[in-house]
Tab-separated table of C-alpha atoms (C1' of nucleotides) in Angstrom:
chain	number	residue	atom	x	y	z
X	1	UNK	CA	87.257	69.086	-17.734
X	2	UNK	CA	86.715	67.762	-14.294
X	3	UNK	CA	88.018	69.599	-11.431
X	4	UNK	CA	91.137	67.907	-9.532
X	5	UNK	CA	90.773	66.176	-6.782
X	6	UNK	CA	90.842	69.723	-4.409
X	7	UNK	CA	90.043	68.954	-0.585
X	8	UNK	CA	86.914	70.088	0.313
X	9	UNK	CA	85.564	70.122	3.740
X	10	UNK	CA	83.417	68.055	5.253
X	11	UNK	CA	81.110	70.766	6.626
X	12	UNK	CA	80.881	71.953	2.863
X	13	UNK	CA	79.895	68.530	1.675
X	14	UNK	CA	77.360	68.393	4.285
X	15	UNK	CA	76.173	71.538	3.124
X	16	UNK	CA	76.267	70.614	-0.687
X	17	UNK	CA	73.898	68.161	-0.011
X	18	UNK	CA	71.498	70.263	2.082
X	19	UNK	CA	71.904	72.408	-0.762
X	20	UNK	CA	71.127	69.660	-3.509
X	21	UNK	CA	67.985	68.489	-1.777
X	22	UNK	CA	66.480	72.407	-2.037
X	23	UNK	CA	68.006	72.876	-5.680
X	24	UNK	CA	65.895	69.730	-6.327
X	25	UNK	CA	62.874	70.941	-5.012
X	26	UNK	CA	63.120	74.523	-6.570
X	27	UNK	CA	63.578	72.576	-10.089
X	28	UNK	CA	60.317	71.108	-9.872
X	29	UNK	CA	58.956	74.027	-9.499
X	30	UNK	CA	59.857	74.976	-12.816
X	31	UNK	CA	62.695	77.268	-11.275
X	32	UNK	CA	65.394	77.998	-14.143
X	33	UNK	CA	68.466	79.601	-12.055
X	34	UNK	CA	68.541	80.752	-8.744
X	35	UNK	CA	70.693	83.037	-6.685
X	36	UNK	CA	72.391	82.795	-3.381
X	37	UNK	CA	70.460	85.656	-2.029
X	38	UNK	CA	67.305	83.516	-2.237
X	39	UNK	CA	68.945	80.105	-1.151
X	40	UNK	CA	69.772	82.671	2.021
X	41	UNK	CA	66.423	83.548	2.555
X	42	UNK	CA	64.690	79.959	1.704
X	43	UNK	CA	67.949	78.088	3.703
X	44	UNK	CA	68.761	80.894	6.674
X	45	UNK	CA	72.248	80.717	5.931
X	46	UNK	CA	74.655	83.097	4.888
X	47	UNK	CA	74.468	84.310	1.055
X	48	UNK	CA	78.435	84.575	1.232
X	49	UNK	CA	78.604	81.004	2.895
X	50	UNK	CA	76.278	79.875	-0.067
X	51	UNK	CA	78.584	81.415	-2.984
X	52	UNK	CA	82.052	80.069	-1.055
X	53	UNK	CA	80.605	76.168	-1.067
X	54	UNK	CA	79.629	76.661	-4.604
X	55	UNK	CA	82.849	78.043	-5.799
X	56	UNK	CA	84.222	74.660	-4.764
X	57	UNK	CA	81.574	72.724	-7.313
X	58	UNK	CA	83.267	75.205	-10.137
X	59	UNK	CA	80.231	76.469	-11.530
X	60	UNK	CA	80.162	80.351	-12.048
X	61	UNK	CA	77.232	82.549	-11.702
X	62	UNK	CA	75.851	85.521	-13.750
X	63	UNK	CA	75.282	88.600	-11.725
X	64	UNK	CA	71.838	89.548	-11.603
X	65	UNK	CA	70.581	86.320	-12.087
X	66	UNK	CA	72.504	83.780	-10.117
X	67	UNK	CA	73.282	80.282	-11.084
X	68	UNK	CA	71.823	78.087	-13.555
X	69	UNK	CA	69.811	75.446	-11.954
X	70	UNK	CA	70.659	72.468	-13.991
X	71	UNK	CA	74.174	73.020	-14.368
X	72	UNK	CA	74.479	73.504	-10.324
X	73	UNK	CA	72.649	70.766	-9.552
X	74	UNK	CA	75.169	69.072	-11.900
X	75	UNK	CA	77.966	69.953	-10.347
X	76	UNK	CA	77.053	69.332	-6.959
X	77	UNK	CA	76.127	66.162	-7.882
X	78	UNK	CA	79.716	65.113	-9.713
X	79	UNK	CA	81.533	67.027	-6.400
X	80	UNK	CA	79.573	64.017	-4.436
X	81	UNK	CA	80.479	61.849	-6.847
X	82	UNK	CA	76.500	61.168	-7.031
X	83	UNK	CA	76.644	61.478	-10.660
X	84	UNK	CA	78.617	58.091	-10.629
X	85	UNK	CA	76.646	54.385	-9.903
X	86	UNK	CA	77.697	52.623	-7.200
X	87	UNK	CA	76.805	49.192	-6.192
X	88	UNK	CA	76.683	48.401	-2.169
X	89	UNK	CA	76.065	45.881	0.346
X	90	UNK	CA	74.494	46.237	3.725
X	91	UNK	CA	75.046	43.955	6.801
X	92	UNK	CA	71.948	43.989	8.995
X	93	UNK	CA	68.308	43.595	7.836
X	94	UNK	CA	66.767	44.821	11.263
X	95	UNK	CA	64.785	47.392	11.328
X	96	UNK	CA	67.151	50.025	10.382
X	97	UNK	CA	68.527	47.982	7.298
X	98	UNK	CA	65.471	47.969	6.348
X	99	UNK	CA	64.466	51.585	6.298
X	100	UNK	CA	68.003	51.882	4.032
X	101	UNK	CA	66.947	49.371	1.742
X	102	UNK	CA	63.325	51.346	1.513
X	103	UNK	CA	65.224	54.378	1.535
X	104	UNK	CA	64.169	55.363	-2.284
X	105	UNK	CA	66.335	58.500	-2.279
X	106	UNK	CA	69.205	56.174	-2.320
X	107	UNK	CA	68.924	56.004	-6.269
X	108	UNK	CA	68.979	59.805	-6.611
X	109	UNK	CA	72.691	59.251	-5.233
X	110	UNK	CA	73.825	56.605	-7.472
X	111	UNK	CA	73.536	54.619	-4.848
X	112	UNK	CA	72.478	50.915	-5.482
X	113	UNK	CA	72.215	48.020	-2.777
X	114	UNK	CA	73.098	44.938	-4.478
X	115	UNK	CA	72.730	42.685	-1.793
X	116	UNK	CA	72.121	42.397	2.207
X	117	UNK	CA	73.215	39.986	5.003
X	118	UNK	CA	71.965	38.760	7.797
X	119	UNK	CA	72.498	36.249	10.856
X	120	UNK	CA	68.835	35.357	10.888
X	121	UNK	CA	68.383	32.185	9.670
X	122	UNK	CA	64.537	33.421	8.674
X	123	UNK	CA	65.350	35.909	6.886
X	124	UNK	CA	68.298	34.769	4.614
X	125	UNK	CA	66.895	33.891	1.032
X	126	UNK	CA	64.062	36.651	1.911
X	127	UNK	CA	64.057	39.701	-0.205
X	128	UNK	CA	63.560	43.276	1.238
X	129	UNK	CA	62.461	45.789	-0.858
X	130	UNK	CA	63.850	43.463	-4.072
X	131	UNK	CA	67.270	42.804	-2.383
X	132	UNK	CA	67.996	39.433	-1.592
X	133	UNK	CA	69.260	38.643	2.119
X	134	UNK	CA	72.225	36.613	2.120
X	135	UNK	CA	74.080	34.699	4.949
X	136	UNK	CA	76.676	36.792	6.641
X	137	UNK	CA	79.071	34.090	6.038
X	138	UNK	CA	78.967	35.306	2.911
X	139	UNK	CA	80.032	38.735	2.474
X	140	UNK	CA	83.496	38.395	1.542
X	141	UNK	CA	82.473	35.814	-1.546
X	142	UNK	CA	79.703	37.934	-2.637
X	143	UNK	CA	81.655	41.238	-2.240
X	144	UNK	CA	84.431	40.319	-4.528
X	145	UNK	CA	82.102	38.657	-7.141
X	146	UNK	CA	80.323	41.835	-7.459
X	147	UNK	CA	83.310	44.060	-7.032
X	148	UNK	CA	81.493	45.955	-4.814
X	149	UNK	CA	82.971	49.080	-3.055
X	150	UNK	CA	80.338	50.368	-0.250
X	151	UNK	CA	79.758	48.509	2.493
X	152	UNK	CA	76.838	50.030	5.203
X	153	UNK	CA	76.949	48.113	8.703
X	154	UNK	CA	73.483	48.088	10.831
X	155	UNK	CA	74.586	45.543	12.686
X	156	UNK	CA	74.899	45.574	16.685
X	157	UNK	CA	77.942	46.330	18.058
X	158	UNK	CA	79.114	42.618	19.373
X	159	UNK	CA	79.615	41.844	15.287
X	160	UNK	CA	80.338	45.307	13.650
X	161	UNK	CA	83.976	44.827	13.348
X	162	UNK	CA	83.680	41.411	12.503
X	163	UNK	CA	81.205	42.193	9.858
X	164	UNK	CA	83.466	45.387	8.283
X	165	UNK	CA	86.525	42.676	8.838
X	166	UNK	CA	84.723	40.658	5.998
X	167	UNK	CA	84.152	43.245	3.909
X	168	UNK	CA	87.113	45.306	3.602
X	169	UNK	CA	88.660	41.373	3.118
X	170	UNK	CA	85.748	40.968	0.200
X	171	UNK	CA	87.533	44.272	-1.455
X	172	UNK	CA	85.188	46.888	0.236
X	173	UNK	CA	87.180	50.152	0.571
X	174	UNK	CA	84.571	52.471	2.287
X	175	UNK	CA	82.266	51.830	5.251
X	176	UNK	CA	79.675	53.708	6.347
X	177	UNK	CA	78.697	52.489	9.698
X	178	UNK	CA	75.403	52.806	11.957
X	179	UNK	CA	76.584	50.627	14.835
X	180	UNK	CA	77.311	53.269	17.888
X	181	UNK	CA	80.916	51.697	17.953
X	182	UNK	CA	83.699	53.278	16.074
X	183	UNK	CA	85.351	50.728	13.425
X	184	UNK	CA	88.951	50.535	12.452
X	185	UNK	CA	89.607	50.297	8.638
X	186	UNK	CA	93.168	50.348	7.785
X	187	UNK	CA	94.343	53.558	5.549
X	188	UNK	CA	93.543	52.201	2.258
X	189	UNK	CA	89.716	52.430	3.129
X	190	UNK	CA	87.848	55.314	4.416
X	191	UNK	CA	85.006	55.164	7.291
X	192	UNK	CA	82.256	57.127	7.496
X	193	UNK	CA	80.381	57.219	11.209
X	194	UNK	CA	76.698	57.857	11.585
X	195	UNK	CA	75.640	57.937	14.855
X	196	UNK	CA	72.668	59.105	16.347
X	197	UNK	CA	74.027	59.702	19.338
X	198	UNK	CA	76.059	63.044	17.603
X	199	UNK	CA	73.527	64.469	16.430
X	200	UNK	CA	71.479	63.777	20.007
X	201	UNK	CA	74.123	65.266	21.865
X	202	UNK	CA	73.352	69.077	20.017
X	203	UNK	CA	69.636	68.894	20.049
X	204	UNK	CA	69.583	67.611	23.849
X	205	UNK	CA	71.957	70.777	24.684
X	206	UNK	CA	70.700	72.822	22.611
X	207	UNK	CA	67.296	72.470	24.349
X	208	UNK	CA	68.936	72.859	27.885
X	209	UNK	CA	70.211	76.002	27.349
X	210	UNK	CA	66.507	77.041	25.710
X	211	UNK	CA	65.474	75.794	28.952
X	212	UNK	CA	67.968	77.284	31.278
X	213	UNK	CA	66.763	81.077	30.934
X	214	UNK	CA	67.616	81.502	34.253
X	215	UNK	CA	71.128	83.767	34.332
S	1	UNK	CA	78.095	73.931	41.419
S	2	UNK	CA	77.125	73.440	38.200
S	3	UNK	CA	79.065	75.255	34.976
S	4	UNK	CA	76.861	77.859	33.670
S	5	UNK	CA	75.804	77.767	29.836
S	6	UNK	CA	78.990	78.722	28.330
S	7	UNK	CA	78.934	77.800	24.480
S	8	UNK	CA	80.156	74.663	23.436
S	9	UNK	CA	80.792	74.073	19.797
S	10	UNK	CA	79.020	71.805	17.904
S	11	UNK	CA	81.679	70.139	16.850
S	12	UNK	CA	82.906	69.226	20.370
S	13	UNK	CA	79.535	68.211	21.604
S	14	UNK	CA	79.829	65.481	18.992
S	15	UNK	CA	83.384	64.367	19.868
S	16	UNK	CA	82.237	64.080	23.578
S	17	UNK	CA	78.929	62.252	22.619
S	18	UNK	CA	81.832	60.025	21.052
S	19	UNK	CA	84.116	59.904	24.043
S	20	UNK	CA	81.268	58.903	26.225
S	21	UNK	CA	80.947	55.379	24.262
S	22	UNK	CA	84.430	55.022	24.473
S	23	UNK	CA	84.820	55.892	27.956
S	24	UNK	CA	81.499	53.714	28.902
S	25	UNK	CA	83.392	50.913	27.289
S	26	UNK	CA	86.742	51.321	29.740
S	27	UNK	CA	84.405	51.697	32.702
S	28	UNK	CA	83.314	48.129	31.501
S	29	UNK	CA	86.382	46.788	31.552
S	30	UNK	CA	87.031	48.179	34.662
S	31	UNK	CA	89.180	50.847	34.302
S	32	UNK	CA	89.144	53.729	37.134
S	33	UNK	CA	91.135	56.218	35.283
S	34	UNK	CA	91.760	57.146	31.735
S	35	UNK	CA	95.050	59.525	30.016
S	36	UNK	CA	94.262	61.268	27.328
S	37	UNK	CA	96.840	59.963	25.704
S	38	UNK	CA	95.356	56.879	25.977
S	39	UNK	CA	92.139	57.988	24.688
S	40	UNK	CA	94.424	59.634	21.808
S	41	UNK	CA	95.446	55.779	20.747
S	42	UNK	CA	92.404	54.082	20.878
S	43	UNK	CA	90.216	57.061	19.181
S	44	UNK	CA	93.142	57.805	16.932
S	45	UNK	CA	92.386	61.728	17.686
S	46	UNK	CA	94.793	64.594	19.091
S	47	UNK	CA	95.574	64.051	22.780
S	48	UNK	CA	94.995	67.950	22.617
S	49	UNK	CA	92.198	68.455	21.487
S	50	UNK	CA	90.579	65.486	23.828
S	51	UNK	CA	92.106	67.766	26.391
S	52	UNK	CA	90.397	70.508	25.537
S	53	UNK	CA	86.718	68.812	24.789
S	54	UNK	CA	86.963	67.914	28.251
S	55	UNK	CA	88.413	71.262	29.516
S	56	UNK	CA	84.543	71.900	28.624
S	57	UNK	CA	82.854	69.624	30.516
S	58	UNK	CA	84.604	71.666	33.714
S	59	UNK	CA	86.570	68.104	34.673
S	60	UNK	CA	90.101	68.301	36.156
S	61	UNK	CA	92.836	65.593	35.560
S	62	UNK	CA	95.602	64.790	37.468
S	63	UNK	CA	99.176	64.524	36.017
S	64	UNK	CA	100.363	61.031	35.413
S	65	UNK	CA	97.375	59.444	35.572
S	66	UNK	CA	94.600	61.311	33.718
S	67	UNK	CA	91.042	62.207	34.456
S	68	UNK	CA	88.973	59.889	36.983
S	69	UNK	CA	86.515	57.843	34.648
S	70	UNK	CA	83.421	57.983	36.622
S	71	UNK	CA	83.560	60.930	37.306
S	72	UNK	CA	84.735	62.130	33.432
S	73	UNK	CA	81.180	60.006	32.172
S	74	UNK	CA	79.577	61.965	34.348
S	75	UNK	CA	80.634	65.722	33.504
S	76	UNK	CA	79.991	65.015	29.959
S	77	UNK	CA	76.556	63.388	30.497
S	78	UNK	CA	75.922	66.341	32.950
S	79	UNK	CA	77.059	68.369	29.478
S	80	UNK	CA	74.898	66.573	27.396
S	81	UNK	CA	72.100	66.755	28.997
S	82	UNK	CA	72.090	63.173	29.118
S	83	UNK	CA	71.709	62.817	32.857
S	84	UNK	CA	68.377	64.689	32.994
S	85	UNK	CA	65.482	62.161	32.074
S	86	UNK	CA	63.559	63.495	28.935
S	87	UNK	CA	60.511	62.507	27.147
S	88	UNK	CA	59.983	62.058	23.837
S	89	UNK	CA	57.882	61.243	21.232
S	90	UNK	CA	57.935	60.148	17.745
S	91	UNK	CA	56.062	60.421	14.909
S	92	UNK	CA	56.361	57.793	11.770
S	93	UNK	CA	56.461	54.356	13.149
S	94	UNK	CA	57.340	52.865	9.328
S	95	UNK	CA	61.438	50.922	9.496
S	96	UNK	CA	62.854	53.956	10.781
S	97	UNK	CA	60.467	54.777	13.429
S	98	UNK	CA	60.556	51.343	14.266
S	99	UNK	CA	64.299	51.163	14.615
S	100	UNK	CA	64.400	54.043	17.142
S	101	UNK	CA	61.591	52.915	19.327
S	102	UNK	CA	63.766	49.631	19.304
S	103	UNK	CA	67.418	51.475	20.483
S	104	UNK	CA	68.310	50.438	23.667
S	105	UNK	CA	70.750	53.415	23.894
S	106	UNK	CA	68.316	55.674	24.133
S	107	UNK	CA	67.827	55.013	28.039
S	108	UNK	CA	71.756	55.659	28.531
S	109	UNK	CA	70.806	59.377	26.935
S	110	UNK	CA	68.186	59.585	29.538
S	111	UNK	CA	65.733	59.343	26.281
S	112	UNK	CA	62.834	57.772	26.451
S	113	UNK	CA	60.088	57.988	24.077
S	114	UNK	CA	56.473	58.154	25.841
S	115	UNK	CA	54.209	57.687	22.541
S	116	UNK	CA	54.414	57.227	18.837
S	117	UNK	CA	52.250	58.296	16.224
S	118	UNK	CA	51.493	57.344	12.911
S	119	UNK	CA	48.585	57.822	10.358
S	120	UNK	CA	48.072	54.376	9.220
S	121	UNK	CA	44.921	52.600	10.834
S	122	UNK	CA	46.447	49.215	10.967
S	123	UNK	CA	49.488	50.399	13.423
S	124	UNK	CA	47.324	52.562	15.388
S	125	UNK	CA	46.114	51.180	18.792
S	126	UNK	CA	49.512	48.368	18.690
S	127	UNK	CA	52.562	48.758	20.910
S	128	UNK	CA	55.945	48.683	19.576
S	129	UNK	CA	58.533	48.161	22.003
S	130	UNK	CA	56.210	48.880	24.379
S	131	UNK	CA	54.972	51.812	23.131
S	132	UNK	CA	51.898	52.859	21.595
S	133	UNK	CA	50.916	54.051	18.429
S	134	UNK	CA	48.382	56.788	18.442
S	135	UNK	CA	46.531	58.700	15.508
S	136	UNK	CA	49.148	61.477	14.326
S	137	UNK	CA	45.373	63.769	14.693
S	138	UNK	CA	46.249	63.556	18.776
S	139	UNK	CA	49.805	64.712	18.545
S	140	UNK	CA	49.093	67.810	20.066
S	141	UNK	CA	46.700	66.987	22.554
S	142	UNK	CA	49.113	64.143	23.620
S	143	UNK	CA	51.982	66.046	23.525
S	144	UNK	CA	50.510	68.516	26.042
S	145	UNK	CA	49.207	66.007	28.250
S	146	UNK	CA	52.129	64.693	29.155
S	147	UNK	CA	54.528	67.785	28.499
S	148	UNK	CA	56.721	66.172	26.146
S	149	UNK	CA	59.598	68.798	24.818
S	150	UNK	CA	61.221	66.528	22.188
S	151	UNK	CA	59.494	65.149	18.836
S	152	UNK	CA	61.302	63.298	16.743
S	153	UNK	CA	60.244	63.094	13.060
S	154	UNK	CA	60.669	60.360	11.222
S	155	UNK	CA	57.439	60.545	8.552
S	156	UNK	CA	57.853	61.469	4.386
S	157	UNK	CA	58.505	64.527	3.692
S	158	UNK	CA	55.364	65.198	2.639
S	159	UNK	CA	53.666	65.214	5.901
S	160	UNK	CA	57.117	66.948	7.558
S	161	UNK	CA	56.416	70.151	8.114
S	162	UNK	CA	52.616	69.354	9.399
S	163	UNK	CA	53.728	66.853	12.090
S	164	UNK	CA	56.539	69.790	13.066
S	165	UNK	CA	53.603	72.286	13.443
S	166	UNK	CA	51.317	69.895	15.362
S	167	UNK	CA	54.025	69.041	17.983
S	168	UNK	CA	55.186	72.763	18.316
S	169	UNK	CA	51.430	73.275	18.983
S	170	UNK	CA	51.377	70.608	21.889
S	171	UNK	CA	54.647	72.480	22.896
S	172	UNK	CA	57.068	70.566	21.740
S	173	UNK	CA	60.430	72.701	21.718
S	174	UNK	CA	63.187	70.409	20.258
S	175	UNK	CA	62.567	68.759	17.133
S	176	UNK	CA	64.708	66.157	15.722
S	177	UNK	CA	63.948	65.627	12.396
S	178	UNK	CA	64.699	62.413	10.165
S	179	UNK	CA	63.181	63.367	7.050
S	180	UNK	CA	64.983	64.401	4.124
S	181	UNK	CA	63.623	67.668	3.922
S	182	UNK	CA	64.441	70.341	6.701
S	183	UNK	CA	61.481	71.645	8.644
S	184	UNK	CA	60.982	75.519	10.192
S	185	UNK	CA	60.477	76.272	13.792
S	186	UNK	CA	60.091	79.358	15.421
S	187	UNK	CA	63.168	80.783	17.186
S	188	UNK	CA	61.244	79.449	20.393
S	189	UNK	CA	62.265	75.907	19.494
S	190	UNK	CA	65.480	74.212	18.298
S	191	UNK	CA	65.837	71.613	15.054
S	192	UNK	CA	68.126	69.193	14.622
S	193	UNK	CA	68.777	67.742	11.344
S	194	UNK	CA	69.980	63.649	11.262
S	195	UNK	CA	70.065	63.561	7.503
S	196	UNK	CA	71.815	60.239	5.887
S	197	UNK	CA	72.321	62.154	2.834
S	198	UNK	CA	75.176	64.460	4.908
S	199	UNK	CA	77.366	61.742	6.178
S	200	UNK	CA	76.870	59.801	2.929
S	201	UNK	CA	78.121	62.817	0.975
S	202	UNK	CA	80.934	62.737	2.807
S	203	UNK	CA	81.832	58.939	2.475
S	204	UNK	CA	81.031	59.193	-1.423
S	205	UNK	CA	83.516	62.058	-1.946
S	206	UNK	CA	86.307	60.296	0.364
S	207	UNK	CA	85.809	57.283	-1.759
S	208	UNK	CA	86.271	59.028	-4.785
S	209	UNK	CA	89.681	60.466	-3.403
S	210	UNK	CA	90.902	56.898	-2.749
S	211	UNK	CA	89.904	55.719	-5.992
S	212	UNK	CA	91.477	58.226	-7.970
S	213	UNK	CA	94.965	58.011	-7.714
S	214	UNK	CA	95.930	59.320	-11.177
S	215	UNK	CA	97.451	62.686	-10.774
U	1	DT	C1'	71.209	104.766	-24.180
U	2	DT	C1'	71.874	105.535	-20.170
U	3	DG	C1'	70.863	105.128	-14.870
U	4	DC	C1'	69.499	101.892	-11.570
U	5	DA	C1'	69.406	97.717	-8.575
U	6	DA	C1'	70.565	92.728	-7.952
U	7	DT	C1'	74.317	89.567	-8.056
U	8	DC	C1'	78.930	87.708	-8.628
U	9	DG	C1'	83.863	86.501	-7.207
U	10	DA	C1'	88.132	88.314	-5.600
U	11	DT	C1'	90.098	90.166	-2.107
U	12	DA	C1'	90.977	91.032	3.214
U	13	DA	C1'	89.477	90.936	7.722
U	14	DA	C1'	87.768	88.670	12.001
U	15	DT	C1'	86.310	84.064	13.878
U	16	DT	C1'	86.732	79.618	15.582
U	17	DT	C1'	88.985	75.647	15.692
U	18	DT	C1'	93.066	73.421	16.006
U	19	DT	C1'	98.140	72.333	17.083
U	20	DA	C1'	102.099	73.071	19.293
U	21	DC	C1'	104.881	74.438	23.420
U	22	DC	C1'	106.410	74.577	28.127
U	23	DG	C1'	106.140	74.937	33.344
U	24	DA	C1'	103.754	72.471	36.906
U	25	DT	C1'	102.786	68.453	39.526
U	26	DA	C1'	101.806	63.885	40.970
U	27	DA	C1'	103.274	58.911	40.820
U	28	DA	C1'	106.678	55.601	40.260
U	29	DA	C1'	111.072	54.053	40.674
U	30	DA	C1'	115.864	55.035	41.817
N	1	DT	C1'	114.350	61.384	49.527
N	2	DT	C1'	115.498	62.561	45.113
N	3	DT	C1'	114.989	61.304	40.239
N	4	DT	C1'	112.520	60.216	36.409
N	5	DT	C1'	108.530	59.997	33.812
N	6	DA	C1'	103.924	60.981	32.380
N	7	DT	C1'	100.384	64.252	31.743
N	8	DC	C1'	97.639	68.142	32.690
N	9	DG	C1'	96.356	73.172	31.559
N	10	DG	C1'	97.709	77.792	30.802
N	11	DT	C1'	99.027	80.455	26.824
N	12	DA	C1'	100.002	81.468	22.266
N	13	DA	C1'	100.526	80.128	17.407
N	14	DA	C1'	99.014	78.035	13.200
N	15	DA	C1'	95.330	76.826	10.575
N	16	DA	C1'	90.661	76.512	8.606
N	17	DT	C1'	86.242	78.363	8.468
N	18	DT	C1'	83.094	82.652	8.161
N	19	DT	C1'	82.305	86.985	7.508
N	20	DA	C1'	82.586	91.964	5.650
N	21	DT	C1'	84.039	94.825	1.967
N	22	DC	C1'	83.691	97.034	-2.881
N	23	DG	C1'	84.835	96.214	-7.866
N	24	DA	C1'	82.684	94.365	-11.902
N	25	DT	C1'	79.116	92.894	-14.492
N	26	DT	C1'	74.422	92.016	-15.877
N	27	DG	C1'	69.533	92.387	-16.948
N	28	DC	C1'	65.785	95.557	-16.503
N	29	DA	C1'	63.197	100.144	-16.283
N	30	DA	C1'	63.406	104.849	-17.895
DNA sequence: TTGCAATCGATAAATTTTTACCGATAAAAA
DNA sequence: TTTTTATCGGTAAAAATTTATCGATTGCAA
């Protein structure tokens, strides 16, 4: 039933997540179907590109009406594996870590924080948004105990790699890294770097081009 | 002297910001030059791609040694406009907003928060990391007063567009949006969406492919 | 029922991005 | 000095991604 593990370009995956948000809003507004032209008007993207992206999900549309909204949302979620329930742990409960723990949308993505970690004695033992904060020393043990596959890194650069190594040691195979430094993982694991500086680079360059109207 | 406003692909800009971080570390370690092959080994990227990216900055290397490290860093910063001093304001000082205000790396990018805004009476008038929190009602006025061009959005979806409109009204022309919803800006402004869900989509898909070893 | 308008999806073309190749050059070694 | 080696940068090829074209299908209205 499920489409096999075809390769979907990262850029398409990102657009699919974008569509998801939009489609959820449409769903909330009571729509039952959606066309690529309507999506195009609202999202300012090429309708052909939208159709092409949607083809990756395996969903087929109907001429004149478009795509069944519920089916499309479900297919995208399947594609992104947002229908699967996934336990995660997070290291670092500073402002960023706390923001992540309080981000209610994660539930939509099947994403659930099982445990948090910090090295600050005053935080250990407390709960943040219902998630208990443990000593970083116990990352590997607890990851293994709860069979957690995803680790979020929200610690300073200096300890990022050590935290990742502990996660890997505990059986984590997917790292979502928010520290500015890249971290290394073996080939048996995956890492996704979510660095502010990347989108900032795009923004500041765009801004300068906007400003420099001189020829 | 400065290269003209050539178009640099977003993906190259993102890699350039990645190189920046790495090169800074090399600089701290006392290196004075760097070759694309060394970068390739450390960053796990194709050396040809690295050279191609660097060509956009206008820097030329020397056979056998590579690039002058100081020059290269400076050229990338110029390219990303990280050598310019830029005032920004931020709306929303919840956990995410506070994390941004406390992110010390922004100074490296020439990025300085001039003012913060929130609608929470208990926060208005306080300072976070030295930045005063104002009432959101005053966004436009203060943006105009300090001639601020960049606005960071760290508020919930429901008020994101209103906050952006206020920023634009105050003369802001670059929006860095962290709210899950897309926001609209006129053609005279630019917006960069930094949404967690995008990189999460890539991560969860990668993870599933790693897991599904079955054929 | 027939004609019209909207939309899909297949195929093809265009564009962008990545990767390969190779001569030229600088530094180090012989 | 001459040879060897590492690396750059220009050009070309390959691959990936985006955009265009167009026939087929569906729903709606006449």
